[in-house]
Amino acid sequence: MKKINGNFYQKSIVSIDQFDAHDIEKVFDVADSYKKGLEKGTVFHDLEGKLLTALFYEPSSRTFGSFTAATQRLGGGIIPIQGVQFSSVVKGETLEDTIRVFASYSDAIALRHPEEGASKHAAEVSPVPIINAGDGVGEHPTQALLDLYTIKERLGRTEHLSIAMVGDLKYGRTVHSLSKLLSLYKNIVMYFVCPKTSQMPQDIVNLIKKRGVKIEIVSSIQPIIDKMDVLYMTRVQKERMDKKLYESIKDLFILNGRMAGRMKKKSIIMHPLPRIHEMTTDVDSNPRAVYFTHEVKNGMYVRMALLKLVLAK
Ligand code: ASP
């Protein structure tokens, strides 16, 4: 995929691999200005006359809602395609053909699809930019950007961080994108707290190690929790594995309020959501918990920034 190299205009956003630290700063600067503007009640018109197709082949409410809100907050319009069971896909239409059709109606397509690589594939045939809104067990680049934006906002830095990623690291795409993104920064220590049957993919481990990330694989949250700057909880991706594997790992790592209370004062608890039962609801009132209070809104600001940079000159 084409690197961003300081210029987002008309480029597809498929993978975190396309970004360098300068590109990320650019997204964050634009997101900051939208955040400030919206907080003051500014009405933006940057995407007036533009249309985004939100083409979602997998269930989603928050990412779908976030892209919709981001587009509309910038004065753009949205073609919402969520129930693929009502579309031509059930008649056997290929992804390529569907992309060509919606590219004719709109200026960009945010695509969520159950297959890894679907966004890359779509970008190869699409005349308009594709934004990867999650491709199977592959990546979720916009989530990683909002996660890093939140880390920077809450902790004041993107370097010198100890982060524990907890849960299903093999099938969870958010941690794939986030590890690659964090590996662009100095002095990052990652603790992978995961079942033996669901570890971080080796190609990602190799890449981030090469970039200087220190990795520790641990079997429990307890011994490390008081040293973490960021605790990144994830759910087990039930829909991507057989029942036997799901049953064997679903309850392995559960964060509760008492454990969360042992964290450093200046640390944060994150979750890409939806939360299932890997985190009890008493964590929500912990001041370190930022998933409802910051991540969700930041997702909208960051997606506004990306859409603006890709679609408007
Ligand atoms: N919402 C995130 C995703 O689409 C996380 C999850 O579903 O567990 O990957």
mmCIF file of C-alpha atoms and ligand atoms in Angstrom:
data_model
loop_
_atom_site.group_PDB
_atom_site.id
_atom_site.type_symbol
_atom_site.label_atom_id
_atom_site.label_comp_id
_atom_site.label_asym_id
_atom_site.label_seq_id
_atom_site.Cartn_x
_atom_site.Cartn_y
_atom_site.Cartn_z
ATOM 1 C CA MET A 1 0.000 0.000 0.000
ATOM 2 C CA LYS A 2 1.102 3.562 -0.703
ATOM 3 C CA LYS A 3 2.885 5.234 2.207
ATOM 4 C CA ILE A 4 1.268 8.438 3.402
ATOM 5 C CA ASN A 5 4.555 10.376 3.352
ATOM 6 C CA GLY A 6 2.962 13.592 4.517
ATOM 7 C CA ASN A 7 0.215 13.532 1.898
ATOM 8 C CA PHE A 8 -3.110 11.853 2.684
ATOM 9 C CA TYR A 9 -5.089 13.281 -0.211
ATOM 10 C CA GLN A 10 -7.027 10.582 -2.106
ATOM 11 C CA LYS A 11 -5.052 7.753 -0.483
ATOM 12 C CA SER A 12 -6.628 4.608 0.942
ATOM 13 C CA ILE A 13 -5.974 3.959 4.624
ATOM 14 C CA VAL A 14 -5.553 0.227 4.850
ATOM 15 C CA SER A 15 -2.782 -0.442 7.336
ATOM 16 C CA ILE A 16 -0.788 1.240 10.061
ATOM 17 C CA ASP A 17 2.285 0.297 7.984
ATOM 18 C CA GLN A 18 1.508 3.294 5.755
ATOM 19 C CA PHE A 19 2.196 5.813 8.539
ATOM 20 C CA ASP A 20 5.291 7.355 10.043
ATOM 21 C CA ALA A 21 5.452 9.497 13.177
ATOM 22 C CA HIS A 22 5.037 12.757 11.183
ATOM 23 C CA ASP A 23 1.866 11.497 9.519
ATOM 24 C CA ILE A 24 0.479 10.596 12.904
ATOM 25 C CA GLU A 25 1.279 14.050 14.283
ATOM 26 C CA LYS A 26 -0.591 15.552 11.358
ATOM 27 C CA VAL A 27 -3.702 13.474 12.082
ATOM 28 C CA PHE A 28 -3.508 14.377 15.772
ATOM 29 C CA ASP A 29 -3.142 18.108 15.059
ATOM 30 C CA VAL A 30 -6.241 18.109 12.878
ATOM 31 C CA ALA A 31 -8.113 15.968 15.437
ATOM 32 C CA ASP A 32 -7.129 18.448 18.176
ATOM 33 C CA SER A 33 -8.555 21.350 16.226
ATOM 34 C CA TYR A 34 -11.848 19.493 15.612
ATOM 35 C CA LYS A 35 -12.035 18.527 19.271
ATOM 36 C CA LYS A 36 -11.575 22.121 20.386
ATOM 37 C CA GLY A 37 -14.018 23.384 17.753
ATOM 38 C CA LEU A 38 -16.765 20.906 18.619
ATOM 39 C CA GLU A 39 -16.372 21.628 22.313
ATOM 40 C CA LYS A 40 -17.056 25.310 21.530
ATOM 41 C CA GLY A 41 -20.004 24.410 19.302
ATOM 42 C CA THR A 42 -18.345 25.190 15.959
ATOM 43 C CA VAL A 43 -20.193 23.799 12.943
ATOM 44 C CA PHE A 44 -17.768 22.464 10.327
ATOM 45 C CA HIS A 45 -18.326 22.369 6.566
ATOM 46 C CA ASP A 46 -15.067 20.743 5.425
ATOM 47 C CA LEU A 47 -16.810 17.767 3.799
ATOM 48 C CA GLU A 48 -19.787 19.610 2.389
ATOM 49 C CA GLY A 49 -20.757 18.005 -0.906
ATOM 50 C CA LYS A 50 -18.831 14.795 -0.108
ATOM 51 C CA LEU A 51 -20.357 11.370 0.461
ATOM 52 C CA LEU A 52 -18.914 8.433 2.401
ATOM 53 C CA THR A 53 -20.223 4.897 1.975
ATOM 54 C CA ALA A 54 -20.006 2.986 5.239
ATOM 55 C CA LEU A 55 -19.977 -0.564 3.880
ATOM 56 C CA PHE A 56 -20.075 -2.971 6.794
ATOM 57 C CA TYR A 57 -20.075 -6.731 6.202
ATOM 58 C CA GLU A 58 -19.590 -7.470 9.905
ATOM 59 C CA PRO A 59 -21.697 -6.350 12.842
ATOM 60 C CA SER A 60 -20.701 -2.977 14.214
ATOM 61 C CA SER A 61 -22.421 -0.217 16.043
ATOM 62 C CA ARG A 62 -19.659 1.927 17.429
ATOM 63 C CA THR A 63 -17.240 2.121 14.486
ATOM 64 C CA PHE A 64 -20.193 2.493 12.138
ATOM 65 C CA GLY A 65 -21.665 5.227 14.336
ATOM 66 C CA SER A 66 -18.280 6.874 14.696
ATOM 67 C CA PHE A 67 -17.675 7.117 10.920
ATOM 68 C CA THR A 68 -21.230 8.372 10.467
ATOM 69 C CA ALA A 69 -20.864 11.020 13.167
ATOM 70 C CA ALA A 70 -17.425 12.052 11.875
ATOM 71 C CA THR A 71 -18.729 12.558 8.327
ATOM 72 C CA GLN A 72 -21.849 14.407 9.399
ATOM 73 C CA ARG A 73 -19.974 16.620 11.875
ATOM 74 C CA LEU A 74 -17.980 17.815 8.861
ATOM 75 C CA GLY A 75 -21.084 18.498 6.794
ATOM 76 C CA GLY A 76 -20.717 15.404 4.598
ATOM 77 C CA GLY A 77 -23.323 12.781 3.768
ATOM 78 C CA ILE A 78 -23.303 9.059 4.375
ATOM 79 C CA ILE A 79 -24.569 5.976 2.520
ATOM 80 C CA PRO A 80 -25.074 3.491 5.332
ATOM 81 C CA ILE A 81 -24.820 -0.153 4.247
ATOM 82 C CA GLN A 82 -24.962 -2.362 7.266
ATOM 83 C CA GLY A 83 -27.344 -5.193 6.610
ATOM 84 C CA VAL A 84 -25.520 -7.041 3.856
ATOM 85 C CA GLN A 85 -28.230 -9.675 4.132
ATOM 86 C CA PHE A 86 -30.440 -7.189 2.284
ATOM 87 C CA SER A 87 -27.920 -6.422 -0.423
ATOM 88 C CA SER A 88 -26.714 -7.960 -3.653
ATOM 89 C CA VAL A 89 -24.034 -9.824 -1.724
ATOM 90 C CA VAL A 90 -26.601 -12.523 -0.954
ATOM 91 C CA LYS A 91 -27.191 -12.817 -4.685
ATOM 92 C CA GLY A 92 -23.505 -13.675 -5.032
ATOM 93 C CA GLU A 93 -21.987 -10.313 -5.940
ATOM 94 C CA THR A 94 -18.220 -10.137 -5.420
ATOM 95 C CA LEU A 95 -16.567 -7.569 -3.162
ATOM 96 C CA GLU A 96 -14.896 -6.012 -6.211
ATOM 97 C CA ASP A 97 -18.212 -5.412 -7.937
ATOM 98 C CA THR A 98 -19.826 -4.003 -4.804
ATOM 99 C CA ILE A 99 -16.885 -1.638 -4.347
ATOM 100 C CA ARG A 100 -17.116 -0.429 -7.955
ATOM 101 C CA VAL A 101 -20.813 0.317 -7.517
ATOM 102 C CA PHE A 102 -20.445 2.287 -4.288
ATOM 103 C CA ALA A 103 -17.377 4.081 -5.580
ATOM 104 C CA SER A 104 -19.648 5.461 -8.300
ATOM 105 C CA TYR A 105 -21.970 6.963 -5.714
ATOM 106 C CA SER A 106 -19.516 8.264 -3.166
ATOM 107 C CA ASP A 107 -16.138 9.919 -2.572
ATOM 108 C CA ALA A 108 -14.739 7.273 -0.199
ATOM 109 C CA ILE A 109 -15.705 3.924 1.310
ATOM 110 C CA ALA A 110 -15.191 2.878 4.926
ATOM 111 C CA LEU A 111 -15.089 -0.910 4.711
ATOM 112 C CA ARG A 112 -15.519 -3.509 7.411
ATOM 113 C CA HIS A 113 -15.164 -7.078 6.249
ATOM 114 C CA PRO A 114 -14.628 -10.498 7.883
ATOM 115 C CA GLU A 115 -11.642 -11.404 5.688
ATOM 116 C CA GLU A 116 -8.095 -10.324 6.407
ATOM 117 C CA GLY A 117 -6.774 -8.347 3.442
ATOM 118 C CA ALA A 118 -10.233 -7.358 2.168
ATOM 119 C CA SER A 119 -9.494 -3.617 2.424
ATOM 120 C CA LYS A 120 -6.220 -3.948 0.562
ATOM 121 C CA HIS A 121 -7.966 -5.929 -2.110
ATOM 122 C CA ALA A 122 -10.780 -3.371 -2.305
ATOM 123 C CA ALA A 123 -8.271 -0.505 -2.534
ATOM 124 C CA GLU A 124 -6.669 -2.172 -5.547
ATOM 125 C CA VAL A 125 -9.895 -2.035 -7.539
ATOM 126 C CA SER A 126 -11.495 1.091 -6.116
ATOM 127 C CA PRO A 127 -11.320 4.452 -7.900
ATOM 128 C CA VAL A 128 -12.033 6.181 -4.548
ATOM 129 C CA PRO A 129 -10.118 5.844 -1.253
ATOM 130 C CA ILE A 130 -10.915 2.862 0.978
ATOM 131 C CA ILE A 131 -10.673 3.273 4.724
ATOM 132 C CA ASN A 132 -10.172 0.025 6.568
ATOM 133 C CA ALA A 133 -12.730 -0.141 9.361
ATOM 134 C CA GLY A 134 -11.546 -3.632 10.367
ATOM 135 C CA ASP A 135 -10.577 -6.537 8.102
ATOM 136 C CA GLY A 136 -11.147 -9.856 9.853
ATOM 137 C CA VAL A 137 -8.177 -10.766 12.051
ATOM 138 C CA GLY A 138 -6.003 -8.295 10.138
ATOM 139 C CA GLU A 139 -5.981 -4.667 11.210
ATOM 140 C CA HIS A 140 -8.080 -1.821 12.545
ATOM 141 C CA PRO A 141 -5.913 1.221 11.814
ATOM 142 C CA THR A 142 -8.405 3.928 12.797
ATOM 143 C CA GLN A 143 -8.881 2.270 16.191
ATOM 144 C CA ALA A 144 -5.109 2.237 16.762
ATOM 145 C CA LEU A 145 -4.896 5.928 15.904
ATOM 146 C CA LEU A 146 -7.661 6.818 18.345
ATOM 147 C CA ASP A 147 -6.006 4.630 20.976
ATOM 148 C CA LEU A 148 -2.685 6.407 20.578
ATOM 149 C CA TYR A 149 -4.403 9.783 20.501
ATOM 150 C CA THR A 150 -6.029 8.878 23.822
ATOM 151 C CA ILE A 151 -2.710 7.700 25.308
ATOM 152 C CA LYS A 152 -1.094 10.980 24.288
ATOM 153 C CA GLU A 153 -3.976 13.020 25.645
ATOM 154 C CA ARG A 154 -4.176 11.221 29.003
ATOM 155 C CA LEU A 155 -0.485 10.530 29.674
ATOM 156 C CA GLY A 156 1.078 13.398 27.749
ATOM 157 C CA ARG A 157 3.442 11.250 25.700
ATOM 158 C CA THR A 158 3.756 8.521 23.067
ATOM 159 C CA GLU A 159 7.233 7.381 24.151
ATOM 160 C CA HIS A 160 8.588 5.711 27.288
ATOM 161 C CA LEU A 161 5.524 3.565 27.873
ATOM 162 C CA SER A 162 4.862 0.218 29.481
ATOM 163 C CA ILE A 163 1.702 -1.250 28.043
ATOM 164 C CA ALA A 164 0.009 -4.560 28.751
ATOM 165 C CA MET A 165 -2.190 -5.933 25.995
ATOM 166 C CA VAL A 166 -4.530 -8.464 27.513
ATOM 167 C CA GLY A 167 -6.706 -11.145 25.945
ATOM 168 C CA ASP A 168 -7.058 -12.717 22.550
ATOM 169 C CA LEU A 169 -4.010 -11.293 20.794
ATOM 170 C CA LYS A 170 -4.119 -13.642 17.814
ATOM 171 C CA TYR A 171 -7.620 -12.883 16.568
ATOM 172 C CA GLY A 172 -7.998 -9.345 17.962
ATOM 173 C CA ARG A 173 -7.141 -6.925 15.177
ATOM 174 C CA THR A 174 -6.983 -3.782 17.328
ATOM 175 C CA VAL A 175 -3.862 -5.003 19.141
ATOM 176 C CA HIS A 176 -2.200 -5.832 15.811
ATOM 177 C CA SER A 177 -2.532 -2.257 14.598
ATOM 178 C CA LEU A 178 -1.753 -0.720 17.982
ATOM 179 C CA SER A 179 1.478 -2.698 18.481
ATOM 180 C CA LYS A 180 2.733 -1.676 15.058
ATOM 181 C CA LEU A 181 1.791 1.932 15.714
ATOM 182 C CA LEU A 182 3.487 2.088 19.120
ATOM 183 C CA SER A 183 6.620 0.495 17.687
ATOM 184 C CA LEU A 184 7.283 3.776 15.844
ATOM 185 C CA TYR A 185 8.124 5.378 19.204
ATOM 186 C CA LYS A 186 11.067 5.141 21.567
ATOM 187 C CA ASN A 187 11.350 3.061 24.677
ATOM 188 C CA ILE A 188 8.177 1.018 24.467
ATOM 189 C CA VAL A 189 7.814 -2.100 26.599
ATOM 190 C CA MET A 190 4.907 -4.378 25.690
ATOM 191 C CA TYR A 191 3.577 -7.078 27.968
ATOM 192 C CA PHE A 192 1.475 -9.640 26.136
ATOM 193 C CA VAL A 193 -0.955 -11.294 28.531
ATOM 194 C CA CYS A 194 -2.607 -13.952 26.413
ATOM 195 C CA PRO A 195 -3.490 -17.628 26.190
ATOM 196 C CA LYS A 196 -0.853 -19.909 24.642
ATOM 197 C CA THR A 197 -3.458 -20.705 21.990
ATOM 198 C CA SER A 198 -3.938 -17.067 21.038
ATOM 199 C CA GLN A 199 -0.644 -15.216 20.891
ATOM 200 C CA MET A 200 0.379 -12.125 18.944
ATOM 201 C CA PRO A 201 1.129 -13.167 15.323
ATOM 202 C CA GLN A 202 4.836 -13.854 14.818
ATOM 203 C CA ASP A 203 5.248 -11.461 11.875
ATOM 204 C CA ILE A 204 4.101 -8.584 14.082
ATOM 205 C CA VAL A 205 6.373 -9.697 16.937
ATOM 206 C CA ASN A 206 9.350 -9.828 14.549
ATOM 207 C CA LEU A 207 8.604 -6.395 13.099
ATOM 208 C CA ILE A 208 8.165 -4.573 16.391
ATOM 209 C CA LYS A 209 11.182 -6.284 17.956
ATOM 210 C CA LYS A 210 13.277 -5.146 15.020
ATOM 211 C CA ARG A 211 12.089 -1.604 15.712
ATOM 212 C CA GLY A 212 13.333 -1.872 19.297
ATOM 213 C CA VAL A 213 10.210 -2.751 21.271
ATOM 214 C CA LYS A 214 10.900 -4.851 24.362
ATOM 215 C CA ILE A 215 8.409 -7.687 24.646
ATOM 216 C CA GLU A 216 7.504 -9.741 27.707
ATOM 217 C CA ILE A 217 5.029 -12.602 27.471
ATOM 218 C CA VAL A 218 3.272 -13.166 30.777
ATOM 219 C CA SER A 219 0.516 -15.494 31.925
ATOM 220 C CA SER A 220 -1.289 -13.240 34.372
ATOM 221 C CA ILE A 221 -2.121 -9.553 34.843
ATOM 222 C CA GLN A 222 -1.521 -9.618 38.620
ATOM 223 C CA PRO A 223 2.312 -9.504 38.816
ATOM 224 C CA ILE A 224 2.650 -6.620 36.342
ATOM 225 C CA ILE A 225 -0.420 -4.480 36.832
ATOM 226 C CA ASP A 226 1.176 -1.999 39.252
ATOM 227 C CA LYS A 227 3.969 -1.200 36.765
ATOM 228 C CA MET A 228 1.842 -0.452 33.703
ATOM 229 C CA ASP A 229 1.199 2.956 32.180
ATOM 230 C CA VAL A 230 -1.491 1.466 29.948
ATOM 231 C CA LEU A 231 -3.625 -1.605 30.483
ATOM 232 C CA TYR A 232 -5.299 -2.464 27.173
ATOM 233 C CA MET A 233 -8.065 -5.014 27.690
ATOM 234 C CA THR A 234 -9.665 -6.885 24.791
ATOM 235 C CA ARG A 235 -12.467 -9.391 24.394
ATOM 236 C CA VAL A 236 -12.076 -12.934 23.114
ATOM 237 C CA GLN A 237 -13.140 -12.898 19.463
ATOM 238 C CA LYS A 238 -15.776 -15.606 19.743
ATOM 239 C CA GLU A 239 -16.907 -15.309 16.128
ATOM 240 C CA ARG A 240 -13.401 -16.043 14.795
ATOM 241 C CA MET A 241 -12.732 -19.397 16.502
ATOM 242 C CA ASP A 242 -14.349 -22.728 17.196
ATOM 243 C CA LYS A 243 -16.468 -23.240 20.288
ATOM 244 C CA LYS A 244 -13.895 -25.449 21.999
ATOM 245 C CA LEU A 245 -11.147 -22.843 21.800
ATOM 246 C CA TYR A 246 -13.546 -20.118 22.903
ATOM 247 C CA GLU A 247 -14.659 -22.074 25.961
ATOM 248 C CA SER A 248 -11.043 -22.794 26.896
ATOM 249 C CA ILE A 249 -9.911 -19.157 26.882
ATOM 250 C CA LYS A 250 -12.963 -17.015 27.537
ATOM 251 C CA ASP A 251 -12.449 -16.619 31.283
ATOM 252 C CA LEU A 252 -8.661 -16.625 31.509
ATOM 253 C CA PHE A 253 -8.050 -12.900 32.027
ATOM 254 C CA ILE A 254 -10.619 -10.836 33.858
ATOM 255 C CA LEU A 255 -9.957 -7.390 35.252
ATOM 256 C CA ASN A 256 -11.971 -6.296 38.273
ATOM 257 C CA GLY A 257 -12.195 -3.079 40.261
ATOM 258 C CA ARG A 258 -9.927 -4.287 43.062
ATOM 259 C CA MET A 259 -7.141 -5.162 40.621
ATOM 260 C CA ALA A 260 -7.577 -1.860 38.771
ATOM 261 C CA GLY A 261 -7.127 -0.051 42.078
ATOM 262 C CA ARG A 262 -3.542 -1.359 42.267
ATOM 263 C CA MET A 263 -2.475 0.497 39.153
ATOM 264 C CA LYS A 264 -0.181 3.525 39.208
ATOM 265 C CA LYS A 265 -1.985 6.761 39.892
ATOM 266 C CA LYS A 266 -1.054 8.127 36.473
ATOM 267 C CA SER A 267 -2.021 5.185 34.286
ATOM 268 C CA ILE A 268 -4.977 4.340 32.078
ATOM 269 C CA ILE A 269 -7.248 1.399 31.368
ATOM 270 C CA MET A 270 -8.326 1.106 27.754
ATOM 271 C CA HIS A 271 -10.680 -1.168 25.815
ATOM 272 C CA PRO A 272 -11.674 -0.974 22.137
ATOM 273 C CA LEU A 273 -15.156 -2.221 23.112
ATOM 274 C CA PRO A 274 -17.457 -4.048 23.112
ATOM 275 C CA ARG A 275 -16.649 -5.303 26.622
ATOM 276 C CA ILE A 276 -18.040 -8.752 27.245
ATOM 277 C CA HIS A 277 -16.988 -10.214 30.580
ATOM 278 C CA GLU A 278 -13.198 -9.697 30.551
ATOM 279 C CA MET A 279 -13.696 -6.563 32.625
ATOM 280 C CA THR A 280 -16.225 -6.214 35.428
ATOM 281 C CA THR A 281 -18.409 -3.111 35.531
ATOM 282 C CA ASP A 282 -16.862 -1.881 38.804
ATOM 283 C CA VAL A 283 -13.768 -0.909 36.765
ATOM 284 C CA ASP A 284 -15.829 1.747 34.961
ATOM 285 C CA SER A 285 -15.860 4.164 37.894
ATOM 286 C CA ASN A 286 -12.073 3.941 38.339
ATOM 287 C CA PRO A 287 -10.599 7.316 37.286
ATOM 288 C CA ARG A 288 -8.045 5.442 35.153
ATOM 289 C CA ALA A 289 -10.782 3.942 32.953
ATOM 290 C CA VAL A 290 -10.924 5.930 29.710
ATOM 291 C CA TYR A 291 -12.871 3.676 27.327
ATOM 292 C CA PHE A 292 -16.244 5.380 27.749
ATOM 293 C CA THR A 293 -14.989 8.766 28.872
ATOM 294 C CA HIS A 294 -12.345 9.458 26.204
ATOM 295 C CA GLU A 295 -11.712 6.719 23.634
ATOM 296 C CA VAL A 296 -15.161 6.809 22.069
ATOM 297 C CA LYS A 297 -15.216 10.587 21.494
ATOM 298 C CA ASN A 298 -11.580 10.612 20.427
ATOM 299 C CA GLY A 299 -12.500 8.031 17.796
ATOM 300 C CA MET A 300 -14.835 10.542 16.222
ATOM 301 C CA TYR A 301 -12.240 13.359 16.257
ATOM 302 C CA VAL A 302 -9.546 11.126 14.761
ATOM 303 C CA ARG A 303 -11.889 9.834 12.041
ATOM 304 C CA MET A 304 -12.932 13.408 11.269
ATOM 305 C CA ALA A 305 -9.252 14.266 10.845
ATOM 306 C CA LEU A 306 -8.578 11.293 8.573
ATOM 307 C CA LEU A 307 -11.629 11.949 6.400
ATOM 308 C CA LYS A 308 -10.700 15.603 6.060
ATOM 309 C CA LEU A 309 -7.096 14.816 5.149
ATOM 310 C CA VAL A 310 -8.090 12.145 2.622
ATOM 311 C CA LEU A 311 -11.005 13.964 1.016
ATOM 312 C CA ALA A 312 -10.489 17.715 1.261
ATOM 313 C CA LYS A 313 -7.561 19.707 -0.102
HETATM 314 N N1 ASP B 1 -14.568 -3.174 17.990
HETATM 315 C C1 ASP B 1 -13.264 -3.772 17.839
HETATM 316 C C2 ASP B 1 -13.120 -4.402 16.477
HETATM 317 O O1 ASP B 1 -13.950 -4.207 15.626
HETATM 318 C C3 ASP B 1 -12.928 -4.696 18.945
HETATM 319 C C4 ASP B 1 -13.743 -5.950 19.043
HETATM 320 O O2 ASP B 1 -14.697 -6.175 18.268
HETATM 321 O O3 ASP B 1 -13.405 -6.738 19.920
HETATM 322 O O4 ASP B 1 -12.135 -5.078 16.241
#
